Short mmCIF file of C-alpha atoms in Angstrom, two decimals:
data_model
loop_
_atom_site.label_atom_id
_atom_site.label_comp_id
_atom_site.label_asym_id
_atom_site.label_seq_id
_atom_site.Cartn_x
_atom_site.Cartn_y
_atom_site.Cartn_z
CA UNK A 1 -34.38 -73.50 34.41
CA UNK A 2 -35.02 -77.15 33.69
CA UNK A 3 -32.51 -79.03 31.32
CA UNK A 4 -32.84 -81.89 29.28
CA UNK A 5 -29.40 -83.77 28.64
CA UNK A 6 -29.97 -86.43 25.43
CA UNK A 7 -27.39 -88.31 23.52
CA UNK A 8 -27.43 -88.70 19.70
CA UNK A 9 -27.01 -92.57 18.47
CA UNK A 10 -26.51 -91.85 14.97
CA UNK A 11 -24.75 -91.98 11.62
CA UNK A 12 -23.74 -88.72 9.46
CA UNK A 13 -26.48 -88.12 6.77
CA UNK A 14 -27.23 -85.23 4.17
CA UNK A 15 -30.01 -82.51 5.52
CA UNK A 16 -31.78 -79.66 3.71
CA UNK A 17 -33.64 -76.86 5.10
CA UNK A 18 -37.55 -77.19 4.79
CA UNK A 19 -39.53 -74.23 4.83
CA UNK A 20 -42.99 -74.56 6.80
CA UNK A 21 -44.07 -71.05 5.81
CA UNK A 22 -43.30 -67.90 3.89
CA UNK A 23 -42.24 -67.11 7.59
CA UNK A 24 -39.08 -69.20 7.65
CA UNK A 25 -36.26 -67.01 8.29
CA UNK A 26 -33.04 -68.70 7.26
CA UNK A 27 -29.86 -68.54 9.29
CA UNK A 28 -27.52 -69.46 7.74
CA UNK A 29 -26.74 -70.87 4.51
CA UNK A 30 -28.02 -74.16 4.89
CA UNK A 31 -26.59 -75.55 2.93
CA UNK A 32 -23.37 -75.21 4.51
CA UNK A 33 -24.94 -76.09 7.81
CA UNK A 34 -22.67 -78.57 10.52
CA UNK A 35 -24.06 -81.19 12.18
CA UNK A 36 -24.96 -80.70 15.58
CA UNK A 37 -24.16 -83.58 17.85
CA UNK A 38 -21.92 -86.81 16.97
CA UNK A 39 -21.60 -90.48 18.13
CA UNK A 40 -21.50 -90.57 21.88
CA UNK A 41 -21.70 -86.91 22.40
CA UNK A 42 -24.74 -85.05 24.60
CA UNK A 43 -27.16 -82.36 23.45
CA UNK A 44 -28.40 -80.41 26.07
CA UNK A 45 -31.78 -78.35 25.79
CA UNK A 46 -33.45 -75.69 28.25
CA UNK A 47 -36.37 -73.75 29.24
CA UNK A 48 -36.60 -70.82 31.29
CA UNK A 49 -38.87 -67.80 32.23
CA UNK A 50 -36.19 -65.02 32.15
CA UNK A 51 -39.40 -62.37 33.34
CA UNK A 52 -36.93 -60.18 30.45
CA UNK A 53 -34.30 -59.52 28.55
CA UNK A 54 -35.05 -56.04 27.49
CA UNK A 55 -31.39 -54.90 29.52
CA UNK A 56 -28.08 -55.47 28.23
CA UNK A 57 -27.01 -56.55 31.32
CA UNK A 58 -29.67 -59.22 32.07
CA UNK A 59 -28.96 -60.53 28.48
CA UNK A 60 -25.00 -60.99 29.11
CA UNK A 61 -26.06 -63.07 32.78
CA UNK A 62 -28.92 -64.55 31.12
CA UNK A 63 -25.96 -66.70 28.38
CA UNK A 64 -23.13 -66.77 31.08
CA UNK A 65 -25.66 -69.29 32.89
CA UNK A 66 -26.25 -70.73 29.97
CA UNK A 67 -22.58 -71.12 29.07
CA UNK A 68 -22.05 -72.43 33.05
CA UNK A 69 -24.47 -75.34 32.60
CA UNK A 70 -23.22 -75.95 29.19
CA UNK A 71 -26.47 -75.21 27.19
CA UNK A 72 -26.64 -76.00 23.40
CA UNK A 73 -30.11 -74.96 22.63
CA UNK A 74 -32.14 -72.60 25.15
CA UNK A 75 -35.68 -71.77 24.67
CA UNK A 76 -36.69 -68.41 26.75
CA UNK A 77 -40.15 -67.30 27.57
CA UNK A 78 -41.00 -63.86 28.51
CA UNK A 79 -37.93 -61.68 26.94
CA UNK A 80 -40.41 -59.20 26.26
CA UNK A 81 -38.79 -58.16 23.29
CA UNK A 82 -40.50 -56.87 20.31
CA UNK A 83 -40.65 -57.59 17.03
CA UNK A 84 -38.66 -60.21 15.42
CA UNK A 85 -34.70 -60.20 15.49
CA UNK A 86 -31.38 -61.76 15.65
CA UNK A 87 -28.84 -60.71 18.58
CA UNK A 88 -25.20 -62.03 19.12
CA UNK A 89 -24.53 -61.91 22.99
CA UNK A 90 -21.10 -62.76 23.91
CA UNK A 91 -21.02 -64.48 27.34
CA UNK A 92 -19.15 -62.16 30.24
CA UNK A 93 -15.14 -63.10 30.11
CA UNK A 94 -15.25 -66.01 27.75
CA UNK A 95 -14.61 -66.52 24.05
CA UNK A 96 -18.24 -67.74 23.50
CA UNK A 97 -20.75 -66.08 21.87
CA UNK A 98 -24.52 -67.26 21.95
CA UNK A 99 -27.21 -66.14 19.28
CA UNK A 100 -30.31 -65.16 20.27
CA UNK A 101 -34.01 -65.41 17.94
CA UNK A 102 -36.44 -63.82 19.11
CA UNK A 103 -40.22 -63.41 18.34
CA UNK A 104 -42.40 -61.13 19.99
CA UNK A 105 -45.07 -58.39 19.75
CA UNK A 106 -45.08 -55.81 17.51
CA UNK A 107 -46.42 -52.97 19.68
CA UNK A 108 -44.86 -51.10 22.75
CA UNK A 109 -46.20 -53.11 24.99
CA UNK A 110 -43.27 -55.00 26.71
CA UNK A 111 -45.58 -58.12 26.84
CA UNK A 112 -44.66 -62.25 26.28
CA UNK A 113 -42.13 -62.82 24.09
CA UNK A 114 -40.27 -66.02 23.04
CA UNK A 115 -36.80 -66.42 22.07
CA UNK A 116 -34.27 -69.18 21.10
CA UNK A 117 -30.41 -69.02 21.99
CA UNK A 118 -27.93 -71.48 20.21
CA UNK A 119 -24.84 -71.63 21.38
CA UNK A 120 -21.73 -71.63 18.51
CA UNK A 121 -22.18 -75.53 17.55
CA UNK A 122 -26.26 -75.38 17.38
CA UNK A 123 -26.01 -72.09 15.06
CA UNK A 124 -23.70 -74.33 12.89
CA UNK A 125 -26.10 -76.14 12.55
CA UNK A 126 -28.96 -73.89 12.18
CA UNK A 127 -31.03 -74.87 8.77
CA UNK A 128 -33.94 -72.40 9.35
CA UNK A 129 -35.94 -70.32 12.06
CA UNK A 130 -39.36 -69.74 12.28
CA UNK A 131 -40.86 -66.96 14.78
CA UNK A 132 -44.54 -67.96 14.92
CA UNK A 133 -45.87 -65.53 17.36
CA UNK A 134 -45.21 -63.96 20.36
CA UNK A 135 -45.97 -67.12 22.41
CA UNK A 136 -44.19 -69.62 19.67
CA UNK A 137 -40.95 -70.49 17.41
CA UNK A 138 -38.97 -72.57 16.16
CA UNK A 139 -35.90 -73.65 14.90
CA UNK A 140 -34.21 -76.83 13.07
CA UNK A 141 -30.98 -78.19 13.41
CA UNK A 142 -28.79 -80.25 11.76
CA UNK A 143 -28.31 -84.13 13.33
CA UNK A 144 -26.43 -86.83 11.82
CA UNK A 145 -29.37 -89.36 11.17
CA UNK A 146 -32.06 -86.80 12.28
CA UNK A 147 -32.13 -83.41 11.98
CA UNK A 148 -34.00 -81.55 15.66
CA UNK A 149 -36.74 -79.38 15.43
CA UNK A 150 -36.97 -77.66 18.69
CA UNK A 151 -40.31 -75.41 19.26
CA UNK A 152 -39.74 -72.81 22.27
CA UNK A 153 -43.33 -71.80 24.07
CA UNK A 154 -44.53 -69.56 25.90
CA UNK A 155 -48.33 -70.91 27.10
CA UNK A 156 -50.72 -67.93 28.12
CA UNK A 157 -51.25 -68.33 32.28
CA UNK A 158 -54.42 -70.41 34.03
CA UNK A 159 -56.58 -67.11 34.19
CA UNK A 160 -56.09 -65.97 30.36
CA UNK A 161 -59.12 -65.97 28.19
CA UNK A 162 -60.22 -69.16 27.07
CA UNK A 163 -59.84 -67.74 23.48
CA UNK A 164 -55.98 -67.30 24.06
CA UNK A 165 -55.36 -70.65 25.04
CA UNK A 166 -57.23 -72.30 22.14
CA UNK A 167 -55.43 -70.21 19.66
CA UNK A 168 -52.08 -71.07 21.58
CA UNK A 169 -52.47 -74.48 20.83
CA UNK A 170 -54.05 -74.19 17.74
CA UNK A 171 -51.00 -72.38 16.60
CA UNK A 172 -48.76 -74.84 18.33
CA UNK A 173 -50.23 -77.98 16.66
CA UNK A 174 -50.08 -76.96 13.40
CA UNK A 175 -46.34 -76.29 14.27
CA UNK A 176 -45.95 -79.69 15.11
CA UNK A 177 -47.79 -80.98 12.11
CA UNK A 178 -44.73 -78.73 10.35
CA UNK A 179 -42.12 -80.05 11.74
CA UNK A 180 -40.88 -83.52 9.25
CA UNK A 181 -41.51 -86.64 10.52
CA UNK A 182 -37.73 -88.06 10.17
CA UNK A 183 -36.93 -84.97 12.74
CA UNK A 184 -36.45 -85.29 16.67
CA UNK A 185 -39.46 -82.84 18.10
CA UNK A 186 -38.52 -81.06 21.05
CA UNK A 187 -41.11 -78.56 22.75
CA UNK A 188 -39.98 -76.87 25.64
CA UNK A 189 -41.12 -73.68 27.54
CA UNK A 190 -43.03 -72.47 30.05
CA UNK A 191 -46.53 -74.33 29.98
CA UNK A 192 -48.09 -72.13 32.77
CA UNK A 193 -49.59 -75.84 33.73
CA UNK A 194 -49.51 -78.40 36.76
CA UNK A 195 -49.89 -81.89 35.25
CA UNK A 196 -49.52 -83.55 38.48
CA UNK A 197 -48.22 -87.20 38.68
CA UNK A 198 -48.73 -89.93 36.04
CA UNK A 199 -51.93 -92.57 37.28
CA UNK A 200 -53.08 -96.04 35.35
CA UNK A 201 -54.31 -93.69 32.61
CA UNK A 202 -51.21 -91.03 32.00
CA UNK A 203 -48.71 -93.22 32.40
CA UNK A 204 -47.19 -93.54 29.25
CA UNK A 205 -46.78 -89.70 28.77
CA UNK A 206 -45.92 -88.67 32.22
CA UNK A 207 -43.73 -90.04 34.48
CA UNK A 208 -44.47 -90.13 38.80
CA UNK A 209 -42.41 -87.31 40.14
CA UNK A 210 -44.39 -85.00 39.36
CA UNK A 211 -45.07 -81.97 41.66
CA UNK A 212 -49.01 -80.56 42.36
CA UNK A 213 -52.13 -81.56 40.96
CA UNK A 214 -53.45 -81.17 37.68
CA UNK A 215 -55.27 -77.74 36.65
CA UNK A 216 -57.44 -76.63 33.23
CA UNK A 217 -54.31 -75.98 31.73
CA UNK A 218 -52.45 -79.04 32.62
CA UNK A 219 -55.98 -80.73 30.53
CA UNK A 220 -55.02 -78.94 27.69
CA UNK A 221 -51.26 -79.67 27.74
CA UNK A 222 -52.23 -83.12 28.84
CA UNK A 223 -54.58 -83.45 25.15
CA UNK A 224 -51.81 -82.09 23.60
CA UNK A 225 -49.41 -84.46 24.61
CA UNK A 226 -51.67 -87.51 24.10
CA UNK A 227 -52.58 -86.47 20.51
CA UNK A 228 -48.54 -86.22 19.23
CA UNK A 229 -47.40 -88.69 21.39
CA UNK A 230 -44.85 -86.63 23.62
CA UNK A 231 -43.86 -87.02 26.73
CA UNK A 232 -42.53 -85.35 29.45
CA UNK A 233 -38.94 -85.49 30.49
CA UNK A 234 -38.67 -83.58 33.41
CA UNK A 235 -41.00 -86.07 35.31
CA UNK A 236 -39.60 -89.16 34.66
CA UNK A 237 -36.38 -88.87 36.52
CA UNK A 238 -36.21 -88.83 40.58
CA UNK A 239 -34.36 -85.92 41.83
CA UNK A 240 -35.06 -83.78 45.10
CA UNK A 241 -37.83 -81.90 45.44
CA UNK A 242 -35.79 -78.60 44.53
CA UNK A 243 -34.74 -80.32 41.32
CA UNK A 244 -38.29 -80.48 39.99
CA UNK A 245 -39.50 -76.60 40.50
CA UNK A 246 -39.24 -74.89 37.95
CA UNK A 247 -41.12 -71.90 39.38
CA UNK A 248 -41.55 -69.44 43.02
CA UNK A 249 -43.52 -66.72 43.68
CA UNK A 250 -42.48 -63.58 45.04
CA UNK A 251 -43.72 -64.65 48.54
CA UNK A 252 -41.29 -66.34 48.81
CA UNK A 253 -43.47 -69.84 49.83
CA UNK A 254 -45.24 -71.09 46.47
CA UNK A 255 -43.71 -72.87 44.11
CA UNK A 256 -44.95 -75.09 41.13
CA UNK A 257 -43.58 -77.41 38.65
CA UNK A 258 -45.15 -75.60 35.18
CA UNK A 259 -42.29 -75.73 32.86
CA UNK A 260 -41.86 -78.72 30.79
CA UNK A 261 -39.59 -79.77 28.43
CA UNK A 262 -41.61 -82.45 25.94
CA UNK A 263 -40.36 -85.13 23.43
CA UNK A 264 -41.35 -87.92 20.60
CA UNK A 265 -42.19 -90.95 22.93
CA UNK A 266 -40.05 -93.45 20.52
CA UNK A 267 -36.86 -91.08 21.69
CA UNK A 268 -37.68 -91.14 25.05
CA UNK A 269 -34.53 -94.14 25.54
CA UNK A 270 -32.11 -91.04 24.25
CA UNK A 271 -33.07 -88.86 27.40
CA UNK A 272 -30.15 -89.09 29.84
CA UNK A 273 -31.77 -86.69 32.27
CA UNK A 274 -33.74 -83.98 32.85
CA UNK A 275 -34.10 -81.71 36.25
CA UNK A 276 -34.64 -78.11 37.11
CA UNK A 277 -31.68 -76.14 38.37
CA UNK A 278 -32.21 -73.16 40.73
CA UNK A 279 -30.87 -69.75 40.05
CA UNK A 280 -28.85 -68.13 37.01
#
């Protein structure tokens, strides 16, 4: 799971929900809507491949690590959960309940799947959802002088069809074009990419500690990033080498740095810290 930790410098101002498309699922009344983060006080954002949470069991771990790293806003690739839906999961032993969106195929298939959980202050603050696909949605907060539009991904693996990838991120751009400029973007997910380290010419979107070297899809994330001017977080910190995985095979030996957590470069001086942590 890799975490970005941010703190809000900002001022309490009115926010409305937007709706990007006939899609927009509202949750709740916006209008009564909290903000989510004050003066001085840290939002923390996720990513993780849960490989599912099709079991009730797997769902109630899944937010009591959430709950034990003290996670406001988690986006979750691969629940393989269909259809689109809205599940309350209170975490094991504690008075804390997170809520889970989810957005995923609509056949039997048990396949992808994306899903968003918000602890009790970030559904507060909830102004609308959107469930895009099965690889893609989002859902915007409520800030003080910004509201946070935070996109959860799920990016189709190096040996997918060509086809699938360029509909990905053709879906995921116009997302971003969605999202209001006065917002603070987050993407975050599982990018199924290396990047590798920044050089003279990558610099200003990636940072050095990066793990592997650069594949097709760390190109395409790479354009991606260069074209909305994101960065990544996860990279720019120095941690230990088991900080920065964010992924193993079952082998037991490979592992790979392909989950990324990506924001705005002008609120890249807001990001405390951002590092993978092993295990639920």
């Amino acid at each position: 799971m890799a975490l970005l930790n941010t703190i809000a410098n900002s001022h309490s101002t009115a926010a409305a929900a937007t709706a990007a498309s006939s899609t927009t699922q509202i949750y709740p009344n916006p209008a009564i809507a909290l903000p989510l983060f004050r003066r001085r006080k840290d939002l923390r954002v996720a990513c993780w491949n849960v490989r599912t949470l099709c079991d009730d069991g797997v769902q109630a771990l899944t937010m009591k690590a959430l709950h034990r790293y003290r996670v406001s806003v988690a986006c979750l690739s691969e629940v393989r959960l269909a259809d689109v839906g809205h599940l309350p999961i209170k975490v094991p032993g504690e008075e804390f309940t997170y809520h889970l969106y989810h957005s995923g195929v609509t056949d039997n298939s048990g396949l992808h799947g994306v899903a968003t959980a918000l602890s009790p202050d970030a559904q507060a603050a909830l102004l609308a959802w959107q469930p895009i696909s099965h690889r893609l949605a989002l859902v915007r907060l409520k800030g003080q002088i910004s509201n946070v539009s935070v996109i959860a991904v799920y990016a189709p693996t190096l040996n997918a069809d060509d086809a699938d990838k360029m509909q990905f991120y053709a879906d995921l751009q116009a997302a971003v074009d969605d999202v209001p400029s006065s917002d603070v973007p987050i993407v975050a997910g599982d990018w199924n990419a290396r990047t590798g380290p920044a050089d003279d010419t990558t610099r200003h979107i990636l940072g050095r500690f990066a793990l592997g070297a650069r594949c097709d899809n760390g190109e395409r994330l790479m354009s991606f990033k260069e074209a909305n001017r994101l960065i990544v977080t996860n990279i720019r910190f120095q941690h230990p080498r088991h900080h920065l995985i964010t992924w193993r095979s079952n082998d037991g030996r490979t592992a790979n740095q392909i989950d990324y957590i990506l924001v705005r470069s002008r609120w890249a001086s807001s990001v405390m810290d951002s590092r993978a942590f092993r295990g639920g």
